[in-house]
Coordinates of N, CA and C in Angstrom, one line a residue:
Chain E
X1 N 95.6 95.0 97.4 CA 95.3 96.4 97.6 C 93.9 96.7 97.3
X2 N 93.3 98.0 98.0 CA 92.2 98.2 97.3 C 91.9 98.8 96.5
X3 N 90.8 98.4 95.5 CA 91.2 99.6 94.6 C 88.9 99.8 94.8
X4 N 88.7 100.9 94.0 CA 87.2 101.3 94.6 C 86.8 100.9 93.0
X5 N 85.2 100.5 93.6 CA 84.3 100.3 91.9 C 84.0 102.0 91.0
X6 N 84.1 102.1 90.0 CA 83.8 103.4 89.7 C 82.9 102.9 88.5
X7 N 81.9 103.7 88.2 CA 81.0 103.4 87.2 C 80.3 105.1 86.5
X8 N 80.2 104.8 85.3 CA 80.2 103.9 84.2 C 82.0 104.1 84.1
X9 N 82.3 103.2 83.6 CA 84.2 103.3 83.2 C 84.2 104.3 82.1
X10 N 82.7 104.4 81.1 CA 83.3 105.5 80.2 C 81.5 105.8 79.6
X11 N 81.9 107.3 78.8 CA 80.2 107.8 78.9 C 80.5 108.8 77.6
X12 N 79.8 108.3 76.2 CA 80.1 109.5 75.7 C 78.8 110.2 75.8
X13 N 78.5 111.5 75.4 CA 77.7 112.5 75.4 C 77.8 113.4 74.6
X14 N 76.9 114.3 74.7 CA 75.9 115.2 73.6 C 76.5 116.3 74.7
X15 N 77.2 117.7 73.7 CA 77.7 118.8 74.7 C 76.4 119.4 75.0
X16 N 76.4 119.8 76.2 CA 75.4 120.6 76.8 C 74.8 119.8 78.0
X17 N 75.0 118.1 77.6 CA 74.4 117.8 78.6 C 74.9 117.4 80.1
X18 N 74.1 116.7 81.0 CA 74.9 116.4 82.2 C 75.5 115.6 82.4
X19 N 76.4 115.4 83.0 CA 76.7 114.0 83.5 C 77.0 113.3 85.2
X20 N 76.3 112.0 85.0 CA 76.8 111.3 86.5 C 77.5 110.4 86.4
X21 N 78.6 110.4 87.5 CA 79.6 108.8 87.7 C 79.1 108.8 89.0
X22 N 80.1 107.6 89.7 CA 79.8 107.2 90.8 C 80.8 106.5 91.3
X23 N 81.5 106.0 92.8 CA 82.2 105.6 93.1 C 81.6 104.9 94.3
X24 N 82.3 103.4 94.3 CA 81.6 102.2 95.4 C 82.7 102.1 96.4
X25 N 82.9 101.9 97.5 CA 83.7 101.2 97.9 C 83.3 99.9 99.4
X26 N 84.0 98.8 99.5 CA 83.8 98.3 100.5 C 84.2 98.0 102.0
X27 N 84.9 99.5 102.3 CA 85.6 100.4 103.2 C 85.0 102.1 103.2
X28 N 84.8 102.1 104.6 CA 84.6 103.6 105.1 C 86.2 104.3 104.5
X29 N 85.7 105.5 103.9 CA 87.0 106.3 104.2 C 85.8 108.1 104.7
X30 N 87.5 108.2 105.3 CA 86.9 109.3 105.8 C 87.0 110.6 105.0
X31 N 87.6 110.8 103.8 CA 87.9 111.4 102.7 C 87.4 111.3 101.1
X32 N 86.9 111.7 100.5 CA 87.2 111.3 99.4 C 87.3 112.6 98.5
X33 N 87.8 112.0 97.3 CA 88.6 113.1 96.4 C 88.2 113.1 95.0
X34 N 88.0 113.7 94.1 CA 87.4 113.5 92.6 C 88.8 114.5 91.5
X35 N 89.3 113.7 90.9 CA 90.3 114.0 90.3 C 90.2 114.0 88.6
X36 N 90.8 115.0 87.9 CA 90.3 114.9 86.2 C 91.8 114.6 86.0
X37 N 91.7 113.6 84.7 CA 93.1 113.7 84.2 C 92.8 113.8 82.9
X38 N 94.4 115.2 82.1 CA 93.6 114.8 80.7 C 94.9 114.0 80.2
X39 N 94.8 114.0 78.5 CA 95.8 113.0 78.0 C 97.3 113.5 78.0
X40 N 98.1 112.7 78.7 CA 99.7 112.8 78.9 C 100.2 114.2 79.8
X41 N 98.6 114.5 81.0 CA 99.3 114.8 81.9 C 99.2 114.0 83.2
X42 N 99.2 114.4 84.4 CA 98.9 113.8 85.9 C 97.3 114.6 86.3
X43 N 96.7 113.3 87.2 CA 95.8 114.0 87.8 C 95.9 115.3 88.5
X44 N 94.8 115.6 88.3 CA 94.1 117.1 88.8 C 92.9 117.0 89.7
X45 N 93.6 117.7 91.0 CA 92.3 117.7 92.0 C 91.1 118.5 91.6
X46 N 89.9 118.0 91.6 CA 88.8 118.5 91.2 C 87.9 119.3 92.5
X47 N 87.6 118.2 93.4 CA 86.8 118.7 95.0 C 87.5 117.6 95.7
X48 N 87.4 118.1 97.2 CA 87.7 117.2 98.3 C 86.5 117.5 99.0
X49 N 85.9 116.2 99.5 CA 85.5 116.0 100.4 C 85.7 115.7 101.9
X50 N 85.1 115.9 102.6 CA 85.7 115.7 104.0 C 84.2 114.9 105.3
X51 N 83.2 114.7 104.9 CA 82.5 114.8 105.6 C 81.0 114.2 105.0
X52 N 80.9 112.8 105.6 CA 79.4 112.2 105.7 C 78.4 113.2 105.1
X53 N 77.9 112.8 104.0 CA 76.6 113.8 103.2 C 77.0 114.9 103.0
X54 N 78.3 115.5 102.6 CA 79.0 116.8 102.4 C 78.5 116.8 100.9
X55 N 78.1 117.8 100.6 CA 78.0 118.1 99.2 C 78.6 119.4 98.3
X56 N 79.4 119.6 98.0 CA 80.2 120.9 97.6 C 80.3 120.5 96.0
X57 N 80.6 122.1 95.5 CA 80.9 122.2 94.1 C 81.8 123.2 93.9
X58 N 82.4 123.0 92.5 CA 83.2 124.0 91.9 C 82.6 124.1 90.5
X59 N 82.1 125.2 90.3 CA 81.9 125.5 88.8 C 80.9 124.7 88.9
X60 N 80.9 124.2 87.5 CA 80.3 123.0 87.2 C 79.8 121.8 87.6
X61 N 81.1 121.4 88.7 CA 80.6 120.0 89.0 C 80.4 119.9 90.5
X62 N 79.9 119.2 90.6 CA 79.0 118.9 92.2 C 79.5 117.7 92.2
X63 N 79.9 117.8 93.6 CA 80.0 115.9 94.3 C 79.5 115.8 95.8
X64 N 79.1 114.5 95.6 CA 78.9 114.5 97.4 C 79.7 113.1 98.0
X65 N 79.6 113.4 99.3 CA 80.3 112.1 100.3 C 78.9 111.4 100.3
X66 N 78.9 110.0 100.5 CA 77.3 109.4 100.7 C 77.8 108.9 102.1
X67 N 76.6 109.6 102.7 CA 76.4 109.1 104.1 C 76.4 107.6 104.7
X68 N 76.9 106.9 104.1 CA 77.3 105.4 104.3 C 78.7 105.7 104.7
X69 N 79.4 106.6 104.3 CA 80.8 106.4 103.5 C 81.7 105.6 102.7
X70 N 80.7 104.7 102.4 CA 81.3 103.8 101.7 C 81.3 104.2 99.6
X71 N 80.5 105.7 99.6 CA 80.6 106.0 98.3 C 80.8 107.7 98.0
X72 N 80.3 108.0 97.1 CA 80.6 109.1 96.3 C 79.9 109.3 94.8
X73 N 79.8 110.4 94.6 CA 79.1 110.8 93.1 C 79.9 112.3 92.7
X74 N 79.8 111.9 91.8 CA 80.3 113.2 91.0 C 79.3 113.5 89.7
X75 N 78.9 115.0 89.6 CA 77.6 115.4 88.4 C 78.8 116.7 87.8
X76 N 78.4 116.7 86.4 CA 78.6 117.6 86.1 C 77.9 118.7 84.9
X77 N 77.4 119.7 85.2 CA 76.2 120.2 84.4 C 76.7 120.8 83.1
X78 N 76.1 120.7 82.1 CA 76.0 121.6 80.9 C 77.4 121.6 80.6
X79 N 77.6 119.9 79.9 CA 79.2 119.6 79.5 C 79.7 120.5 78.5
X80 N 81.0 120.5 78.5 CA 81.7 121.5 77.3 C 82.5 120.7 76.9
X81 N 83.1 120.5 75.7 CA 83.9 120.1 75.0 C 85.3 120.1 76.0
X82 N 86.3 120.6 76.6 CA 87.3 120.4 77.9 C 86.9 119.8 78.7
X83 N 85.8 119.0 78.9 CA 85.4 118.5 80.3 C 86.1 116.8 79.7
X84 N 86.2 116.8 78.5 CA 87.2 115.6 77.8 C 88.1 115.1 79.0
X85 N 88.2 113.5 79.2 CA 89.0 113.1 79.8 C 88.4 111.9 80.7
X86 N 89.7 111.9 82.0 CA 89.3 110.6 82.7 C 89.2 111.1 83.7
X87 N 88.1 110.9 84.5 CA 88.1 111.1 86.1 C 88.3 110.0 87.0
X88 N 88.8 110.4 88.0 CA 89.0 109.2 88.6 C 88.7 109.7 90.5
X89 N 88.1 108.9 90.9 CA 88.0 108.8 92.7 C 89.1 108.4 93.5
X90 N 88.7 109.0 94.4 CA 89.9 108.6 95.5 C 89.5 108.2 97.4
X91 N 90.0 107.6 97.6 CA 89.2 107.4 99.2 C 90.6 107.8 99.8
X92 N 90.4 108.1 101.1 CA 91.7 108.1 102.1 C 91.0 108.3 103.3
X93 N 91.7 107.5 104.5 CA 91.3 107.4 106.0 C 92.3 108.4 106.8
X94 N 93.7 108.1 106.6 CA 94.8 108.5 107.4 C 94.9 109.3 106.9
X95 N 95.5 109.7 105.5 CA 96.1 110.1 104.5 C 97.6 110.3 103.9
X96 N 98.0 108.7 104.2 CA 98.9 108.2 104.3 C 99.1 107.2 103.1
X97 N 97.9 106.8 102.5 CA 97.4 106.1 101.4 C 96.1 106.3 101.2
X98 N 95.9 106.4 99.8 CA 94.9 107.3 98.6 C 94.4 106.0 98.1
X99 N 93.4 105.0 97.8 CA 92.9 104.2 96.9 C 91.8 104.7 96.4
X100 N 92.2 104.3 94.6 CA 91.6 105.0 93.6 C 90.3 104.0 92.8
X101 N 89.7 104.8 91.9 CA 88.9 104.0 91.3 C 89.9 103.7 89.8
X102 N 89.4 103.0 88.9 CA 89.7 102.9 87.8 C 89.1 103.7 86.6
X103 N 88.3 105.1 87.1 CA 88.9 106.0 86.0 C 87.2 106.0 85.3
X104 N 86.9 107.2 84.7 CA 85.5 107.4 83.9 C 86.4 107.8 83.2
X105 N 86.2 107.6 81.7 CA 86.5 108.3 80.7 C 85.0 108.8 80.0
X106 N 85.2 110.3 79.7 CA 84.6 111.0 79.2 C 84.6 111.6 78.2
X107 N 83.7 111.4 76.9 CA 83.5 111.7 75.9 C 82.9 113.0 75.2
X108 N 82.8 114.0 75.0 CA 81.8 115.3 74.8 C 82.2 115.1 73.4
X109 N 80.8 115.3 72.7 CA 80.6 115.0 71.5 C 79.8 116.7 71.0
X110 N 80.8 117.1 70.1 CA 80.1 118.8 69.9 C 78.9 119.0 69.0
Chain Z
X1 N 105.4 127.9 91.8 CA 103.9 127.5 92.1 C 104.4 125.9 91.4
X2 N 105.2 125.5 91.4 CA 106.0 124.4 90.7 C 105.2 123.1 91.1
X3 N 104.8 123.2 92.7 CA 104.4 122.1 93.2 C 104.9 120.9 93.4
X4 N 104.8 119.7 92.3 CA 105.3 118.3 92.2 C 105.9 118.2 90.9
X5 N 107.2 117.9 90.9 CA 108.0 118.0 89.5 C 108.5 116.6 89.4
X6 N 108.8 115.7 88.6 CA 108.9 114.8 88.0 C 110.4 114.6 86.6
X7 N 111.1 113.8 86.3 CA 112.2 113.9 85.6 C 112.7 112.5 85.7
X8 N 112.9 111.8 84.3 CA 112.9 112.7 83.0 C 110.9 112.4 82.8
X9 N 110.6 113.2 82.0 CA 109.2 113.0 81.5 C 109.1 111.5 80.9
X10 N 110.1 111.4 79.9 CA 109.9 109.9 79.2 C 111.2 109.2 79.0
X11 N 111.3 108.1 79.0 CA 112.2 107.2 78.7 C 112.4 106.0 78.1
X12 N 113.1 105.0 77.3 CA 113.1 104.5 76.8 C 114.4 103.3 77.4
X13 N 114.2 101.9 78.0 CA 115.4 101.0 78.6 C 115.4 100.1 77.9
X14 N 116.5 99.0 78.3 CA 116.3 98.1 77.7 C 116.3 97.1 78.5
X15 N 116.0 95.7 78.5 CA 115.7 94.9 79.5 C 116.5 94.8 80.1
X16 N 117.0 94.8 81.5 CA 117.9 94.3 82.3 C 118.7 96.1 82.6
X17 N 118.4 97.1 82.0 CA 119.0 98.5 82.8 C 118.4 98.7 83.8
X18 N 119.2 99.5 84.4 CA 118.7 100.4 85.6 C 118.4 101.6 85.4
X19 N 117.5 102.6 86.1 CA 117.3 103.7 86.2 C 116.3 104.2 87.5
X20 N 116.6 105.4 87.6 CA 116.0 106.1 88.5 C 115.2 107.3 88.4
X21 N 113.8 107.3 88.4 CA 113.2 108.4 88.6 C 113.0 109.2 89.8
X22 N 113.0 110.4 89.1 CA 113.1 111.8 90.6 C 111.9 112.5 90.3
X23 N 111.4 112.7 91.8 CA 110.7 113.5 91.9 C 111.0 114.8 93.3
X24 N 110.4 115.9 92.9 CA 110.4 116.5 94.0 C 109.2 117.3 94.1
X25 N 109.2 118.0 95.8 CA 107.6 118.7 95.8 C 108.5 120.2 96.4
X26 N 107.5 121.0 96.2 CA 107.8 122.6 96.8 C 106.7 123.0 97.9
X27 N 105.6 122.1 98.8 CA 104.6 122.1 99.1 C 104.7 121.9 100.5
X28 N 106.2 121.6 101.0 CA 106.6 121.2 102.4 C 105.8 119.9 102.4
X29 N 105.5 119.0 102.3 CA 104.3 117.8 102.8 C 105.2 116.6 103.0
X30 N 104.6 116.4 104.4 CA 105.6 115.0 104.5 C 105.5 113.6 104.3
X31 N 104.3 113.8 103.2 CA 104.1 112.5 102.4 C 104.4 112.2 101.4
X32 N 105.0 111.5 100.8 CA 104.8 111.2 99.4 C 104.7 110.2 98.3
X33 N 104.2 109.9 97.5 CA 103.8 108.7 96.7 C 104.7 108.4 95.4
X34 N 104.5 106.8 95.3 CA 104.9 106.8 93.6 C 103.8 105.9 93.2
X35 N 103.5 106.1 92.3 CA 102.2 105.1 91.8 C 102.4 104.7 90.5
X36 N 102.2 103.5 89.5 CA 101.9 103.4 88.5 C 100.6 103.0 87.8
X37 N 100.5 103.6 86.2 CA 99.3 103.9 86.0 C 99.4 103.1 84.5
X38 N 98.2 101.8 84.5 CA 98.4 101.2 83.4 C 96.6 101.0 83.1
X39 N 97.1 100.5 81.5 CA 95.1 101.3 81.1 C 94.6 100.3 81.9
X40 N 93.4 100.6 82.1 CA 92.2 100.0 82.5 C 92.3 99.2 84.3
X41 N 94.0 99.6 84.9 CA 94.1 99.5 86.4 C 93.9 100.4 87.4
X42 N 93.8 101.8 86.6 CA 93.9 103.1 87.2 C 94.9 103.6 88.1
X43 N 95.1 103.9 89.4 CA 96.5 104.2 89.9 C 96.5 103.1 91.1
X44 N 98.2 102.3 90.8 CA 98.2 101.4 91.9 C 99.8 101.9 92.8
X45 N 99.8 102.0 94.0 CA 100.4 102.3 94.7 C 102.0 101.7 94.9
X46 N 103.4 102.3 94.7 CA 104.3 101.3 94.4 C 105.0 101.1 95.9
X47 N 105.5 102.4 96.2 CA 105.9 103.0 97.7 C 105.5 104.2 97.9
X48 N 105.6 104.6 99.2 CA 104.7 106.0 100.2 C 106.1 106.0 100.8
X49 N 105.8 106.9 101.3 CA 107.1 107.6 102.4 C 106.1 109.1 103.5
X50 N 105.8 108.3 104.9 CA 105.0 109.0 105.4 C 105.8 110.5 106.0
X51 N 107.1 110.1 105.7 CA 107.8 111.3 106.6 C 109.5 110.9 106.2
X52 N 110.0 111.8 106.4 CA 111.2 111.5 106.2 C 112.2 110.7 106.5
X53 N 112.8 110.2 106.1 CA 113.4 108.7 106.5 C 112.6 107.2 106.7
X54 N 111.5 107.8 106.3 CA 110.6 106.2 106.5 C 109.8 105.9 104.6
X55 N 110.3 104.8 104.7 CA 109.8 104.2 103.3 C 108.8 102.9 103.9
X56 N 107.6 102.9 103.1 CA 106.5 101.6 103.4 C 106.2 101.0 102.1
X57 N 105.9 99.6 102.0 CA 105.4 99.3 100.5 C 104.3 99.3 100.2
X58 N 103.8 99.5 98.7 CA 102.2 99.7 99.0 C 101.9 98.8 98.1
X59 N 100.5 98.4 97.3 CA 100.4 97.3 96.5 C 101.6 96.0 95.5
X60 N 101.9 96.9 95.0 CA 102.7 96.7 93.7 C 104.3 96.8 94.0
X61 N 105.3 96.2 94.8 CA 106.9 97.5 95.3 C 107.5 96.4 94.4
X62 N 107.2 94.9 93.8 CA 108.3 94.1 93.7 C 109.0 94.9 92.1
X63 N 110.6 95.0 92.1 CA 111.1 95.1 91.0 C 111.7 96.8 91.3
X64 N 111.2 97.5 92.5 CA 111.4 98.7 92.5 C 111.9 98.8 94.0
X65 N 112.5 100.0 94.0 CA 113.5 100.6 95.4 C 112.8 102.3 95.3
X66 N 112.9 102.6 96.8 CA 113.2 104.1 96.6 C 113.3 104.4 97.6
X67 N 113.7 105.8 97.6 CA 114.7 106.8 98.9 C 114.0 107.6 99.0
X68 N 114.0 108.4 100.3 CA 113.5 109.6 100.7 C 114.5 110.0 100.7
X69 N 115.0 111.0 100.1 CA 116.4 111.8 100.1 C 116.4 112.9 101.2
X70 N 115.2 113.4 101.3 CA 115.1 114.7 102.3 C 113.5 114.4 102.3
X71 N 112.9 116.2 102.6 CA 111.7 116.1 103.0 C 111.2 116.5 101.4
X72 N 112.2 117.0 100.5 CA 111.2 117.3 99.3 C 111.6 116.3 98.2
X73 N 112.5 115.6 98.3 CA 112.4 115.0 97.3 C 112.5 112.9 97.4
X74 N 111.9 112.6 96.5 CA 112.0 110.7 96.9 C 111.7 110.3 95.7
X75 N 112.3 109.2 95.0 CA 113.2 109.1 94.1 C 112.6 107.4 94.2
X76 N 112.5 106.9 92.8 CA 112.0 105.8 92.7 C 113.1 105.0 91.4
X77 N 113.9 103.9 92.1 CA 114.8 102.9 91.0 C 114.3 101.5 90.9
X78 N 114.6 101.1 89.6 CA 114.2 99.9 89.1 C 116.0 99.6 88.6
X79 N 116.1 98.2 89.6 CA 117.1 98.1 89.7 C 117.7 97.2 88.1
X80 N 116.6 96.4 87.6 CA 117.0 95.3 86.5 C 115.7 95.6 85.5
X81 N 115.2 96.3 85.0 CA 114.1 96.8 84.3 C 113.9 96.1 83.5
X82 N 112.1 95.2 83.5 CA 111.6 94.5 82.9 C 110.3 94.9 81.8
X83 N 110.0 94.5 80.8 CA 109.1 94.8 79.7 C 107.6 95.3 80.8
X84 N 107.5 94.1 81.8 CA 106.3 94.4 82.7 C 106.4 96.1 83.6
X85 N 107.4 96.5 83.6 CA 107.8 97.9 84.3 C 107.1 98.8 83.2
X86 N 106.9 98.7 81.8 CA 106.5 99.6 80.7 C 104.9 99.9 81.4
X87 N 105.3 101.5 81.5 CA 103.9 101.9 82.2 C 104.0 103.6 82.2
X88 N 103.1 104.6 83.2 CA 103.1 105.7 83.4 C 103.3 106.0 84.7
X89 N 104.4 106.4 85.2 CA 104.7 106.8 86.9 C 104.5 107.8 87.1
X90 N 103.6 108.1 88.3 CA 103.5 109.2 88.6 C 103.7 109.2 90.6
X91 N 104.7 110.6 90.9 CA 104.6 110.8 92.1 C 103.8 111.9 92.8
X92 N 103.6 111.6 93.5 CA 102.6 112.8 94.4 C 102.8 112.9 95.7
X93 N 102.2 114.2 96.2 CA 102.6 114.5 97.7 C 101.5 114.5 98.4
X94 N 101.2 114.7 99.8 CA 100.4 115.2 100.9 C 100.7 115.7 102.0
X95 N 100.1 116.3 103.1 CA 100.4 116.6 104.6 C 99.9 115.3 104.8
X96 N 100.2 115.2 106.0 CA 100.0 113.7 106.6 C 99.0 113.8 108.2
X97 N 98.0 114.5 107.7 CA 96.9 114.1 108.6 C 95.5 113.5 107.9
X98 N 94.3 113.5 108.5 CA 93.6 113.0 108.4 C 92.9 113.4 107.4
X99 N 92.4 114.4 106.9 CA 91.7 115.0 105.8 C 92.7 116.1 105.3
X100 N 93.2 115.1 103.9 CA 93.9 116.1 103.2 C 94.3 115.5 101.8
X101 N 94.4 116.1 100.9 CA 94.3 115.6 99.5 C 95.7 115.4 98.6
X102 N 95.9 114.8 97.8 CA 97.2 114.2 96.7 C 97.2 115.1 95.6
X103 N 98.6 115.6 95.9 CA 98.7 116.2 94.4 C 99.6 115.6 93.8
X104 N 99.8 116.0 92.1 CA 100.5 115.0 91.3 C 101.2 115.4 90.5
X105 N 102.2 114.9 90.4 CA 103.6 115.0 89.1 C 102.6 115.2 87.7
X106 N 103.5 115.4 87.0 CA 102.9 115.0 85.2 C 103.2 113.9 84.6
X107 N 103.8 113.4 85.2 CA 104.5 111.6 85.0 C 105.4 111.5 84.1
X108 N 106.2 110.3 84.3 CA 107.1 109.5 83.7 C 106.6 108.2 82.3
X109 N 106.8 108.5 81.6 CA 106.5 107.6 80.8 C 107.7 106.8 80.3
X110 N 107.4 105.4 81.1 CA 108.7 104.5 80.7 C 108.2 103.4 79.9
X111 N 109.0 103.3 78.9 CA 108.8 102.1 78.0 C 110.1 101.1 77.7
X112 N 110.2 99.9 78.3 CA 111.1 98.8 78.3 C 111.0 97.8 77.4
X113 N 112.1 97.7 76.9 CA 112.0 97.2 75.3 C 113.0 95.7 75.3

């Protein structure tokens, strides 16, 4: 199966500041998805993406499709102590199957 | 606003039982997933069901069964439950076109002893 590179796997930080992940893959998808999960629940959709160099945000965090399609980035500005957890990527072509990254864990230090 | 429900939340077997996890969605979507989530693999794919009455396998199916019972609910059994099944399951749904996104249960936490 595939599964996608995600980097850094984990990041702690100083609250206030920003943060960048990133997702690799070695497959076009035509989708991708950035998901938070916190501890002992299920992921949480964060942005979808839909489109080559798309760049959208919610709140705080910004992500974009990278016009390869073979990647993704997710930023997120002026961390807060809830931004705690694991994020994780998602690619989908069909949307029939989702392959994920293995997950940023995020640290905010107050 | 229920969405994707999940049951039981946690469990506890012993080697060689059986059991069945349920899920269901409120979301109409005629997709849906079961995936297991173990540290440091992130989520790997067990069975999908693109539509009703159709089950496909996805990475990981050996040791597990499941049913699409209707369009809202699909239901994942481990028929002889092994220590290696000790994990976090989670199901999710989608529409089944081209650009569209997974949403997700709160998971199953099974531990096989």
């Amino acid at each position: 199966g595939q599964q996608l590179n995600q980097s850094p796997q984990s990041m702690f930080i100083q609250e206030g500041e920003d943060v960048s992940m990133n997702c690799t893959s070695s497959s076009i998808f035509n989708t991708w998805l950035w998901y938070k999960q916190d501890p002992g629940e299920g992921p949480v959709l964060l942005i979808a993406l839909y489109k080559a160099g798309e760049l959208t945000s919610n709140g705080r965090l910004t992500a974009q499709f990278g016009i390869t399609r073979k990647d993704s980035f997710l930023n997120i500005s002026a961390s807060i102590p809830s931004d705690v957890g694991i994020y994780f990527c998602a690619g989908s072509n069909t949307g029939n199957q989702f392959y994920f990254g293995t997950g940023t864990s995020l640290t905010v230090i107050p | 606003n229920a969405g994707v429900t999940q049951t039981p939340k946690f469990q506890v077997l012993k080697t060689g039982q059986s059991m069945t996890l349920q899920c269901a969605q409120d979301m109409n979507h005629n997709s849906m997933y079961w995936y297991r989530q173990d540290p440091g693999m992130g989520l790997r794919l067990i069975y999908y069901s693109a539509s009703e009455g159709t089950t496909d396998k996805g990475e990981v199916p050996n040791g597990y069964n499941v049913s699409r019972l209707n369009k809202r609910e699909f239901s994942l059994r481990l028929e002889s439950a092994a220590p290696s099944q000790t994990s976090v399951y989670f199901c999710a749904s989608s529409e089944r076109r081209r650009n569209t996104e997974a949403f997700f249960g709160q998971g199953t936490r099974l531990t096989v002893v």
